[in-house]
Amino acid sequence: MDCKEMILSEETYDIITDFSASEFLEDDNHCYERIGEDFLILYLGNLGIRNPKIDFFPYHNMPKLYGLMQLSPSGETPPGAAPFDPASLIASGITQVQRPPLSLTGRGVILCFIDTGIDYRNPVFLDENGNSRILAIWDQTVQTGIPPEGFKYGSEYRREDINLALRSEDPYSIVPSRDENGHGSILAGVAAGSVVRQGNPYIGAAPGADIVVVKLKECKQYLRSFYLVPEGVPAYQENDIMLGIKYAESFVRLFERPVVICLGLGTNQGDHAGNSSLSRYLSSLAVRRSRAAIVCGGNEGNASHHYRGRLSAQTPEESSRDVEIRVSEGCIGFWLELWGALPDAFNLSIRTPGGENIPELRLGLQQSVTYSFIYEKSRVTIDSALVEENSGEELILLRIQDPTPGIWTLHVSASGSLYNGNFHMWLPITEFLSAPVYFLNPDPDITLTEPSMAPEVLSVSAYNAENNSFYAESGRGFGRTGQIRPDLSAPGVNISTIDGRRTGSSMAAAITAGAVAQFFQWSVIEGNNRLAESREIRSYFIRGAVRTQGLNYPNREWGYGRLNLEETFNALLRV
């Protein structure tokens, strides 16, 4: 197989490393792609492994899987049924600065969406002359065209190709990239939709911005199987997302052409402290000039998928903890991550709904143990890493296949002396479960999805602009080790989109990304602060955030307040 075939093959394994891995680079059965100076994606040939495990592929090397952060609660209008409503843009102070004297439309800025693709034929992505505002599409799923320069798979279509397709009677014969899901098109419309003069009017936050799109390919089957993600559910690999960010970054022209990256994806995998490979890569780019990364906080706040425990040596009763998990009928399986805090180490025992037990495990430096039962068909695998390499803290990964419905009880105890005693558990995001699985005594905080804990990105939760109430499903902060996240909250409920009203934290990220593009126009394109980057914009936006009297800030739900771009400029005026 050549390198492209290896990247796409279901017979190869994808590995993320932060070192040269020189022992693999000259092997004919492996290939690689570099991401910046710090990361390497390895594609390993058939190693005779039936199931990847942490003892063979360390946790930090295995790509995590990300899902789409959009929900559809009852009462939303069906696709295409609602007229455009600018309420969310007005509440965010965006419409106000689109008008003179500032006239901020994102002109000269590039908005990049790494998602499910884009409907390039939709009129909201055209300029007043009918030409596409999309600079480029990298479709990772189409292999009939030419990959972008420096990349080995997928097909790239530039603006001239898209314009040619738009004038053709058979556009998809020229640019065969489609958005079958619609999520990416919706985000791009919310952030950067143009005025449609025929039919219903529609406008996004930054209608003058140019657009770059990465359509992600679906995850490989071995990762879907390992993480027990149901078939048919959109799931995307961490390494493909990282390569999409690298592609977006190639469009930056320092001090002349800023790039805003919008991520409407999330996962519960990772340490929830900003140490994943994707988080570290995003942060390394966000501190560079003319770049910004906007990340949604997910929709896990009300899902009962986070548990926080604390053990104490004061009494025998407090030195261990029973954690109960309800598993519904129809669940094909699920994973669970337990993260401990230094310097403690933890042991684990398990009781099934049928009363069978896995005795307390004293887990070593790095090991994997699998259990079967006599009266139940469930199969439990426990992978452990006393020192997970990205975070330096203990990780226990529990994987349960064909779980018996009912209540599973995990007994957590300390291994040796207790000092800190804190531990956290996360179940998968709702989209990655085939049936409800949840903690009976959950903690709604620290439910922001990764990579919103990345230190230098702008992380947003979602609220309802109709009544200024926090969206109950939205992820909440802070980070596991106390990082102040989210930074802000933005409208994310019943948002007007090009396909009816939609809800979810990805909508909040799209609105915020459009606002950042507007600010980049003022700062970089118009020369008011050509050195602007994510960290500075975050500070400007925090200064202009609207805060409710009686609440303490920073806040686990609201961050530093509600996004309001007009108030950001008012704050600058007062300086």
Coordinates of C-alpha atoms in Angstrom, one line a residue, residues 42-271:
L42 CA 1.6 7.5 12.2
Y43 CA -0.3 5.0 10.1
L44 CA 0.8 1.5 11.1
G45 CA 0.4 -1.5 9.0
N46 CA -1.2 -4.8 10.1
L47 CA 0.5 -5.7 13.3
G48 CA -1.6 -8.8 14.0
I49 CA -3.7 -7.0 16.7
R50 CA -7.3 -8.0 17.0
N51 CA -8.2 -5.3 19.6
P52 CA -6.1 -2.2 20.4
K53 CA -5.5 -1.8 24.1
I54 CA -3.7 0.7 26.3
D55 CA -1.0 -1.8 27.0
F56 CA -0.1 -1.8 23.3
F57 CA -1.1 1.7 22.2
P58 CA -0.9 4.1 25.2
Y59 CA -4.0 6.1 25.8
H60 CA -2.5 9.4 24.7
N61 CA -1.4 7.9 21.4
M62 CA -4.9 6.6 20.4
P63 CA -7.1 9.1 18.5
K64 CA -10.1 10.2 20.5
L65 CA -13.5 10.3 18.8
Y66 CA -15.5 13.5 18.6
G67 CA -19.2 14.0 17.9
L68 CA -21.5 16.8 16.7
M69 CA -22.6 19.2 19.4
Q70 CA -26.1 20.0 18.1
L71 CA -29.4 18.9 19.8
S72 CA -32.9 18.9 18.5
P73 CA -35.3 19.3 21.5
S74 CA -39.0 19.1 21.0
G75 CA -40.7 22.3 19.9
E76 CA -38.1 23.3 17.3
T77 CA -39.4 24.3 14.0
P78 CA -38.8 21.8 11.2
P79 CA -36.1 22.4 8.6
G80 CA -36.6 25.5 6.5
A81 CA -40.0 26.4 8.2
A82 CA -39.0 29.5 10.1
P83 CA -38.4 33.0 8.8
F84 CA -35.0 34.5 9.8
D85 CA -34.9 35.9 13.3
P86 CA -31.9 38.1 14.2
A87 CA -32.6 38.0 18.0
S88 CA -29.5 36.0 18.8
L89 CA -27.3 38.4 16.8
I90 CA -28.9 41.4 18.4
A91 CA -28.5 39.9 21.9
S92 CA -24.8 39.4 21.1
G93 CA -24.2 43.0 20.0
I94 CA -23.3 41.7 16.5
T95 CA -26.1 43.3 14.4
Q96 CA -25.3 46.7 16.0
V97 CA -21.7 46.7 14.9
Q98 CA -22.6 45.4 11.4
R99 CA -24.1 48.9 10.8
P100 CA -22.2 52.2 10.4
P101 CA -20.0 53.7 11.7
L102 CA -18.1 50.4 12.4
S103 CA -19.6 48.4 9.5
L104 CA -18.0 45.2 10.7
T105 CA -18.9 42.3 8.5
G106 CA -15.8 40.2 8.8
R107 CA -14.4 41.6 5.6
G108 CA -10.9 40.3 4.8
V109 CA -11.1 37.6 7.5
I110 CA -11.3 33.8 6.9
L111 CA -13.7 31.7 8.9
C112 CA -12.8 28.0 8.8
F113 CA -15.3 25.2 9.7
I114 CA -13.9 21.7 10.4
D115 CA -17.1 19.6 10.3
T116 CA -19.4 17.7 8.0
G117 CA -18.8 19.9 4.9
I118 CA -20.8 22.6 3.3
D119 CA -23.6 23.0 0.8
Y120 CA -21.6 25.3 -1.5
R121 CA -24.7 25.8 -3.7
N122 CA -26.7 27.6 -1.0
P123 CA -27.1 31.3 -1.8
V124 CA -26.0 32.4 1.6
F125 CA -22.4 31.4 0.7
L126 CA -22.4 33.6 -2.5
D127 CA -21.4 37.3 -2.9
E128 CA -23.6 40.0 -4.5
N129 CA -22.3 38.9 -8.0
G130 CA -23.2 35.3 -7.5
N131 CA -19.7 34.1 -7.0
S132 CA -18.7 31.7 -4.1
R133 CA -17.4 33.2 -0.9
I134 CA -15.8 29.8 -0.2
L135 CA -12.0 30.0 -0.7
A136 CA -11.5 26.3 -0.5
I137 CA -12.9 23.0 0.5
W138 CA -10.8 20.1 1.6
D139 CA -13.0 17.1 1.5
Q140 CA -11.3 14.2 3.3
T141 CA -14.0 11.8 2.0
V142 CA -13.5 12.3 -1.7
Q143 CA -10.4 10.6 -3.2
T144 CA -11.0 11.3 -6.9
G145 CA -9.3 14.8 -6.8
I146 CA -6.0 16.2 -5.8
P147 CA -5.2 16.5 -2.1
P148 CA -4.1 19.9 -0.8
E149 CA -0.3 20.6 -1.0
G150 CA 1.4 18.9 1.9
F151 CA -1.4 16.5 2.6
K152 CA -1.8 12.9 1.3
Y153 CA -5.5 12.2 1.1
G154 CA -8.8 13.7 0.2
S155 CA -9.5 16.3 -2.5
E156 CA -9.2 20.1 -2.5
Y157 CA -11.5 22.4 -4.4
R158 CA -10.6 26.0 -4.7
R159 CA -12.9 29.0 -5.4
E160 CA -12.3 28.8 -9.1
D161 CA -13.5 25.2 -9.1
I162 CA -16.5 26.0 -7.0
N163 CA -17.5 29.0 -9.3
L164 CA -17.1 26.7 -12.3
A165 CA -19.4 24.1 -10.7
L166 CA -22.0 26.8 -9.8
R167 CA -22.2 27.7 -13.5
S168 CA -22.5 24.1 -14.6
E169 CA -25.7 22.1 -15.2
D170 CA -24.0 19.3 -13.3
P171 CA -22.1 21.0 -10.5
Y172 CA -21.2 17.8 -8.6
S173 CA -19.4 16.4 -11.6
I174 CA -16.9 19.3 -11.0
V175 CA -17.0 19.7 -7.2
P176 CA -18.4 16.4 -5.8
S177 CA -18.3 17.6 -2.2
R178 CA -21.6 17.5 -0.3
D179 CA -22.8 18.0 3.2
E180 CA -25.1 15.0 3.8
N181 CA -25.5 15.8 7.5
G182 CA -26.1 19.5 7.2
H183 CA -24.3 20.4 10.5
G184 CA -21.3 22.1 8.9
S185 CA -23.5 24.1 6.5
I186 CA -25.6 25.3 9.4
L187 CA -22.6 26.5 11.4
A188 CA -21.1 28.3 8.4
G189 CA -24.5 30.0 7.8
V190 CA -24.8 31.1 11.4
A191 CA -21.3 32.5 11.5
A192 CA -20.9 33.8 7.9
G193 CA -24.2 33.7 5.9
S194 CA -24.8 36.5 3.4
V195 CA -27.9 38.4 2.7
V196 CA -30.2 36.4 0.4
R197 CA -32.2 38.8 -1.7
Q198 CA -34.6 36.4 -3.3
G199 CA -37.0 34.6 -0.9
N200 CA -36.5 34.8 2.8
P201 CA -33.7 37.1 3.9
Y202 CA -30.8 35.5 6.0
I203 CA -27.7 37.0 7.4
G204 CA -24.9 35.5 9.6
A205 CA -22.7 37.3 12.1
A206 CA -19.9 37.9 9.6
P207 CA -21.5 38.0 6.1
G208 CA -18.4 39.6 4.6
A209 CA -15.9 37.0 5.6
D210 CA -14.4 34.4 3.3
I211 CA -14.9 30.7 4.2
V212 CA -12.6 27.7 4.3
V213 CA -14.2 24.2 4.9
V214 CA -12.8 20.9 5.9
K215 CA -15.1 18.0 5.5
L216 CA -14.0 15.3 8.0
K217 CA -13.9 11.7 7.1
E218 CA -15.7 9.3 9.4
C219 CA -13.6 7.4 12.0
K220 CA -12.1 4.0 11.2
Q221 CA -14.1 0.9 12.3
Y222 CA -11.5 -0.4 14.8
L223 CA -11.9 2.9 16.8
R224 CA -15.6 2.9 16.6
S225 CA -15.6 -0.7 17.9
F226 CA -13.0 0.0 20.6
Y227 CA -14.9 3.0 21.9
L228 CA -18.3 1.2 21.4
V229 CA -19.8 4.0 19.3
P230 CA -23.1 2.8 17.6
E231 CA -23.0 2.3 13.9
G232 CA -24.4 5.3 11.9
V233 CA -23.6 7.9 14.5
P234 CA -21.2 10.6 13.1
A235 CA -17.8 10.2 14.8
Y236 CA -14.6 11.8 13.8
Q237 CA -10.9 11.1 14.7
E238 CA -8.8 13.5 16.7
N239 CA -5.9 13.2 14.1
D240 CA -8.2 14.1 11.2
I241 CA -9.4 17.2 13.1
M242 CA -5.8 18.2 13.8
L243 CA -4.9 17.9 10.1
G244 CA -8.0 20.0 9.3
I245 CA -6.7 22.7 11.7
K246 CA -3.2 22.5 10.0
Y247 CA -5.0 23.1 6.7
A248 CA -6.9 26.1 8.0
E249 CA -3.8 27.6 9.4
S250 CA -2.1 27.5 6.0
F251 CA -4.5 30.3 4.9
V252 CA -3.1 32.8 7.4
R253 CA -1.2 35.8 6.0
L254 CA 0.3 37.5 9.0
F255 CA -1.0 41.0 9.7
E256 CA -3.1 40.8 6.5
R257 CA -5.4 37.8 6.6
P258 CA -6.5 36.4 10.0
V259 CA -8.1 33.0 10.3
V260 CA -10.8 32.1 12.8
I261 CA -11.3 28.3 13.4
C262 CA -14.7 27.2 14.6
L263 CA -15.1 23.8 16.2
G264 CA -18.7 22.6 16.8
L265 CA -17.4 19.1 17.9
G266 CA -16.8 17.6 21.3
T267 CA -16.0 14.5 23.4
N268 CA -16.0 13.3 27.0
Q269 CA -12.7 11.5 26.3
G270 CA -9.6 13.2 27.8
D271 CA -8.6 14.6 31.2

